[in-house]
XYZ file of C-alpha atoms in Angstrom:
438
model
C 79.953 88.920 115.528
C 80.055 85.256 114.477
C 83.630 84.111 114.174
C 83.102 80.779 112.524
C 84.944 79.695 109.409
C 81.743 80.299 107.427
C 81.598 83.933 108.538
C 85.260 84.424 107.727
C 84.776 83.024 104.241
C 81.797 85.320 103.667
C 83.595 88.523 104.641
C 87.204 87.684 103.743
C 87.530 84.513 101.633
C 91.334 84.828 101.663
C 91.483 84.738 105.492
C 91.975 81.211 106.877
C 90.808 80.806 110.477
C 94.143 79.222 111.496
C 96.187 82.387 110.849
C 98.397 83.549 113.744
C 100.037 86.957 113.580
C 102.840 87.492 116.126
C 103.441 91.226 116.644
C 106.609 92.866 117.950
C 104.953 93.583 121.317
C 104.365 89.891 121.999
C 100.644 89.864 121.180
C 99.177 87.271 118.843
C 96.227 88.106 116.582
C 94.051 85.413 115.056
C 91.872 85.490 111.978
C 88.840 85.962 114.210
C 90.477 88.974 115.857
C 91.081 90.550 112.456
C 87.521 89.843 111.302
C 86.072 91.362 114.483
C 88.222 94.496 114.147
C 87.098 94.849 110.525
C 83.463 94.556 111.603
C 83.993 97.235 114.244
C 85.721 99.515 111.740
C 82.878 99.027 109.259
C 80.343 100.008 111.912
C 82.324 103.154 112.799
C 82.841 104.235 109.195
C 80.335 106.884 108.079
C 78.266 105.598 105.135
C 79.202 108.591 102.935
C 82.953 107.913 103.211
C 84.304 106.360 100.065
C 88.033 107.167 100.149
C 90.211 106.816 103.214
C 93.815 106.348 104.273
C 94.777 103.733 106.845
C 97.853 103.785 109.077
C 99.383 100.603 107.663
C 102.632 100.615 109.605
C 101.569 97.441 111.458
C 100.724 94.121 109.836
C 97.472 93.661 111.715
C 96.125 97.026 110.494
C 96.876 96.036 106.888
C 94.860 92.823 107.143
C 92.019 94.652 108.903
C 91.980 97.283 106.123
C 91.713 94.594 103.438
C 88.967 92.803 105.354
C 87.153 96.144 105.740
C 87.369 96.733 101.983
C 85.844 93.286 101.488
C 82.661 94.418 103.272
C 81.715 97.393 101.076
C 83.201 99.231 98.070
C 85.984 101.467 99.354
C 89.047 103.202 97.962
C 91.694 102.629 100.654
C 95.238 103.974 100.724
C 97.681 101.958 102.827
C 100.054 104.537 104.298
C 103.606 103.421 104.967
C 105.319 104.555 108.138
C 107.340 107.199 106.277
C 104.117 108.845 105.034
C 102.374 109.126 108.393
C 104.142 112.316 109.467
C 102.623 114.199 106.522
C 99.043 113.285 107.466
C 97.114 115.853 109.571
C 96.856 114.751 113.223
C 93.578 116.610 113.954
C 91.804 114.637 111.242
C 92.839 111.154 112.376
C 90.007 108.845 113.417
C 90.253 105.560 115.302
C 87.867 103.152 113.634
C 88.791 100.232 115.886
C 91.622 99.362 118.293
C 94.840 99.720 116.311
C 93.010 100.926 113.192
C 93.639 104.632 112.558
C 92.240 106.351 109.470
C 92.004 109.669 107.659
C 88.977 110.348 105.453
C 90.086 111.504 102.007
C 88.158 113.946 99.801
C 86.416 112.449 96.759
C 88.666 111.896 93.765
C 86.168 113.610 91.437
C 82.640 113.188 90.157
C 83.920 111.932 86.806
C 84.744 108.562 88.369
C 81.112 107.770 89.125
C 79.990 105.365 91.862
C 82.654 102.987 93.154
C 81.584 99.508 92.071
C 84.337 97.465 93.735
C 87.003 98.108 96.334
C 90.393 99.435 95.320
C 93.648 99.642 97.235
C 96.262 102.369 96.821
C 99.871 101.353 97.467
C 102.990 103.474 97.513
C 106.093 102.479 95.586
C 109.304 102.027 97.586
C 110.703 105.457 96.660
C 114.233 104.069 96.375
C 115.341 107.051 94.299
C 113.399 109.531 96.433
C 110.267 109.621 94.248
C 107.109 107.924 95.560
C 104.152 107.017 93.352
C 100.671 105.936 94.369
C 99.557 102.801 92.568
C 95.947 101.581 92.331
C 94.896 97.915 92.466
C 91.444 96.313 92.485
C 91.128 94.436 95.777
C 90.156 91.237 94.001
C 93.331 91.386 91.903
C 95.470 91.476 95.035
C 93.642 88.556 96.626
C 93.211 86.418 93.491
C 95.482 83.490 92.647
C 96.912 83.158 96.142
C 98.784 79.877 96.325
C 97.381 77.470 98.875
C 99.515 74.532 99.955
C 98.369 71.295 101.635
C 100.721 71.878 104.578
C 100.538 75.672 104.394
C 99.283 75.994 107.966
C 102.581 74.593 109.270
C 104.592 77.424 107.698
C 106.098 80.184 109.812
C 106.675 83.310 107.751
C 109.105 86.077 108.729
C 107.790 89.486 107.626
C 110.893 91.450 106.597
C 109.122 93.968 104.363
C 106.999 96.949 105.289
C 103.471 95.537 105.749
C 101.966 98.032 103.285
C 104.499 97.396 100.530
C 103.508 95.181 97.619
C 105.969 92.508 98.759
C 104.740 92.759 102.346
C 101.167 92.307 101.168
C 102.138 89.171 99.264
C 103.649 87.643 102.404
C 100.663 88.563 104.585
C 98.050 87.414 102.078
C 99.838 84.142 101.325
C 100.146 83.389 105.047
C 96.519 84.396 105.639
C 95.241 82.196 102.816
C 97.132 79.191 104.168
C 96.386 79.720 107.843
C 100.100 80.030 108.593
C 101.965 81.869 111.333
C 103.565 85.262 110.678
C 106.416 86.711 112.718
C 106.264 90.524 112.562
C 109.005 91.864 114.863
C 110.633 95.279 114.690
C 112.194 95.567 111.236
C 115.832 95.795 112.228
C 118.163 93.071 111.019
C 119.019 92.089 114.603
C 115.351 91.818 115.647
C 114.422 89.912 112.498
C 117.323 87.475 112.896
C 116.391 86.870 116.529
C 112.713 86.339 115.677
C 113.632 83.944 112.860
C 115.659 81.724 115.195
C 113.401 81.924 118.242
C 110.178 81.670 116.257
C 111.399 78.876 113.985
C 110.892 80.639 110.654
C 110.372 78.199 107.790
C 109.733 80.809 105.075
C 111.732 84.009 104.705
C 111.174 86.489 101.891
C 113.404 89.542 101.591
C 115.498 91.694 99.313
C 119.010 90.542 98.367
C 120.341 93.379 100.528
C 118.392 92.020 103.492
C 119.601 88.471 102.849
C 123.252 89.562 102.895
C 122.704 91.176 106.280
C 120.686 88.231 107.617
C 123.345 85.667 106.709
C 125.891 87.606 108.721
C 123.523 88.081 111.668
C 122.435 84.488 112.334
C 125.145 82.617 114.274
C 126.434 79.553 112.459
C 125.518 77.338 115.401
C 121.891 78.509 115.403
C 119.263 76.088 114.166
C 116.848 77.608 111.688
C 114.238 75.225 110.195
C 114.180 77.188 106.934
C 112.367 75.507 104.065
C 111.927 78.300 101.515
C 114.168 81.321 100.912
C 112.652 83.946 98.613
C 114.491 86.931 97.167
C 112.970 89.891 95.330
C 112.907 93.644 94.925
C 116.477 93.968 93.660
C 118.817 92.274 91.214
C 120.129 89.052 92.741
C 123.765 88.083 92.185
C 125.082 84.559 91.772
C 127.422 84.853 94.758
C 124.471 85.559 97.075
C 122.431 82.637 95.732
C 125.459 80.405 96.270
C 125.958 81.737 99.811
C 122.363 80.902 100.751
C 122.768 77.421 99.291
C 125.944 76.812 101.274
C 124.346 78.009 104.516
C 121.041 76.174 103.971
C 121.776 73.168 101.687
C 118.246 71.730 101.781
C 116.311 74.947 101.277
C 114.254 75.824 98.203
C 115.576 79.115 96.803
C 113.219 81.281 94.788
C 114.003 84.572 93.083
C 110.706 86.361 92.422
C 110.440 89.120 89.876
C 107.689 91.514 90.936
C 107.064 95.225 91.291
C 104.401 97.445 92.805
C 103.227 98.441 89.328
C 103.497 95.129 87.442
C 102.454 92.811 90.254
C 103.936 89.339 90.566
C 105.784 88.518 87.372
C 107.687 85.250 87.471
C 109.680 83.002 89.758
C 113.137 81.548 89.074
C 114.002 78.380 90.997
C 117.048 76.964 89.197
C 119.573 78.618 91.508
C 121.029 80.831 88.789
C 121.012 84.615 88.603
C 118.725 86.152 85.977
C 116.194 84.103 84.030
C 116.162 81.843 80.920
C 116.381 83.784 77.653
C 113.760 81.430 76.219
C 111.144 83.239 78.312
C 111.558 86.265 76.049
C 110.183 84.133 73.229
C 107.573 81.956 74.875
C 106.726 83.867 78.032
C 106.163 82.276 81.429
C 103.007 81.605 83.461
C 100.820 83.649 81.115
C 103.162 86.645 81.162
C 104.911 88.040 78.088
C 108.444 89.485 78.309
C 110.583 91.503 75.944
C 113.665 93.715 75.973
C 113.300 97.206 74.507
C 116.298 99.544 74.481
C 117.983 97.362 77.137
C 114.929 97.617 79.427
C 112.829 94.634 80.463
C 109.180 95.108 79.577
C 106.300 92.970 80.765
C 102.741 92.383 79.597
C 100.443 90.975 82.247
C 96.884 91.095 83.513
C 98.069 90.920 87.127
C 99.386 94.455 87.463
C 97.978 97.750 88.638
C 95.019 99.618 87.208
C 97.331 102.623 86.952
C 98.704 105.454 89.019
C 96.325 107.250 91.352
C 94.378 109.836 89.376
C 95.236 108.394 85.951
C 94.265 104.748 85.924
C 93.927 104.744 82.138
C 97.624 105.478 81.556
C 99.212 102.417 83.116
C 100.913 100.873 80.109
C 102.037 101.494 76.539
C 100.064 99.216 74.255
C 99.801 96.609 76.985
C 103.549 96.634 77.681
C 104.802 97.994 80.974
C 108.327 99.360 81.160
C 109.824 97.961 84.365
C 112.810 100.316 84.525
C 115.116 97.316 84.939
C 118.075 97.215 82.566
C 119.051 93.742 81.398
C 121.641 92.064 79.210
C 121.043 88.931 77.144
C 123.956 86.526 77.306
C 123.511 84.394 74.206
C 126.123 81.797 75.139
C 124.591 81.181 78.548
C 121.019 81.490 77.208
C 120.378 83.827 80.109
C 118.968 87.285 80.750
C 120.876 89.055 83.530
C 119.758 92.134 85.448
C 122.236 95.012 85.285
C 120.555 97.755 87.319
C 117.801 100.330 87.302
C 117.392 102.893 84.542
C 116.667 105.593 87.115
C 119.868 104.809 89.023
C 122.197 105.499 86.088
C 124.777 108.165 87.002
C 126.297 110.549 84.462
C 129.957 111.111 85.336
C 131.766 113.425 82.952
C 129.546 112.290 80.092
C 129.951 108.568 80.868
C 126.966 106.615 82.146
C 127.696 104.373 85.125
C 125.415 101.832 86.780
C 125.938 101.815 90.575
C 124.677 98.231 90.744
C 127.512 97.014 88.522
C 130.046 98.789 90.726
C 128.462 97.162 93.775
C 128.571 93.721 92.167
C 132.293 94.168 91.565
C 133.076 95.302 95.115
C 130.630 93.270 97.212
C 132.779 90.122 97.087
C 135.841 91.799 98.600
C 136.854 90.038 101.806
C 135.446 91.723 104.902
C 132.446 93.232 103.077
C 128.894 92.139 103.875
C 127.289 94.585 101.466
C 127.981 97.868 99.749
C 125.839 100.704 98.384
C 127.211 103.052 95.739
C 125.591 106.486 95.626
C 125.977 109.535 93.391
C 127.172 112.850 94.822
C 127.016 116.133 92.878
C 130.318 117.398 91.516
C 130.866 120.843 89.943
C 133.461 119.381 87.559
C 132.173 115.938 86.515
C 128.486 116.359 87.290
C 128.667 113.499 89.776
C 131.142 111.356 91.648
C 130.537 108.029 93.389
C 130.503 107.499 97.141
C 130.553 103.950 98.537
C 128.803 103.073 101.781
C 130.404 99.916 103.170
C 128.677 97.500 105.541
C 131.637 95.519 106.821
C 131.941 92.294 108.786
C 131.849 93.133 112.519
C 135.385 93.452 113.851
C 136.955 93.898 110.424
C 139.761 96.456 110.157
C 138.242 99.329 108.184
C 141.611 100.437 106.821
C 142.372 96.940 105.519
C 138.920 96.577 103.952
C 139.120 99.999 102.312
C 142.555 99.201 100.867
C 141.176 95.963 99.413
C 138.185 97.796 97.933
C 140.421 100.382 96.288
C 142.663 97.650 94.896
C 139.659 95.792 93.414
C 138.305 99.021 91.932
C 141.675 99.875 90.398
C 141.919 96.404 88.900
C 138.404 95.910 87.539
C 136.640 99.284 87.187
C 137.143 102.128 84.760
C 138.373 105.380 86.343
C 134.942 107.082 86.328
C 133.307 104.046 87.961
C 135.683 104.007 90.930
C 134.229 105.443 94.168
C 136.182 108.452 95.415
C 135.127 107.942 99.054
C 134.426 104.899 101.213
C 132.219 105.412 104.271
C 131.691 102.579 106.768
C 128.094 102.267 107.965
C 125.949 99.947 110.081
C 123.433 99.304 107.286
C 123.004 100.055 103.598
C 119.262 99.452 103.318
C 116.288 101.791 103.682
C 112.953 101.103 105.375
C 111.825 99.342 102.183
C 114.574 96.751 102.571
C 116.291 98.043 99.454
C 119.371 100.179 99.015
C 118.583 103.857 98.724
C 119.641 105.667 95.549
C 119.447 109.250 96.771
C 122.566 111.383 96.568
C 125.180 110.428 99.114
C 127.208 112.781 101.286
C 130.966 113.024 100.945
């Protein structure tokens, strides 16, 4: 197959020939490699197949799947690593080296012929509930930002490749012909790859950033140019910590979700976003607060959930599930937590995120996750999982946490147990919100 820039532009216009993808096994894939694998997969794909699922646990397979969907109209589901175990082994087909697929049954005759490729993504399932979200391929690849010196960037892939955030990193790097570091997704491996590979652009959740800051030795040189945070509410203390560690870096807090797509970017170094955006919008996106929930109206989001693409929004407004508070004096909208994470304790509603924000700044704590546990008396109680500074005395840290809770939290919002753990994040890079164990 021709591997010239012209051929790449014809089959995958978002794929710059200078892309370099560094995998965890030491191999490096180029744009030509990805284009050739996509061509091989297209040749192996039976012409009657319209819907398929791709093992998208590796970054290269994700880019190949998108390039494959560029060649003919397909409905492709990108399966995260956690979903692979539920797929039937006897029905797996290798379309090309490293490209494993399952052919899905038709969605129904009512849909009619597929006119353009669509991609199905899974939400992060932070609360234990996964949803399949449908995007037109051209909506995912449209409006990718290209920078004059984009090919000199070295991106660290901290997200699952098949997540919406992971796709944004891969597509942005691909469009700019940049390098992507895709090591094993443990904090230690990512920190090592960032230093050794010279990462200039790192995008991750606030929970990941807290862990990363504690994992990169102070004496290490990291040529970081852009630090991007997203996927969770970002606190002011974390933004300040990144600024102290990397004084010259550009810090961006991106608001995006699998359903709503990329919303807006905050670059002023402050938590939340300007309240004025609720009135005038930002970058063609309208925002409003309804019953304490942020709602967004945008043309960049999903078609809908798989099987019901006509039920995506309510009158054009999409409820994000993020609870916010407007601080009039500061002219700021601050994120408080997720609606689906609210815990009912003896009739009082408690936001775990607000408890975490109170306790995360206790000395000796890197990060903390507050989970609900069923209680026969109160309905629920709170359990705190504590990710402490290595070498910290657990008894001392726990005493300090209890003192802070006693001082600043109401009785029902105080965790009844503190468990010390090695990590508080799930495979998605976010904190899990499933029930904790006592």
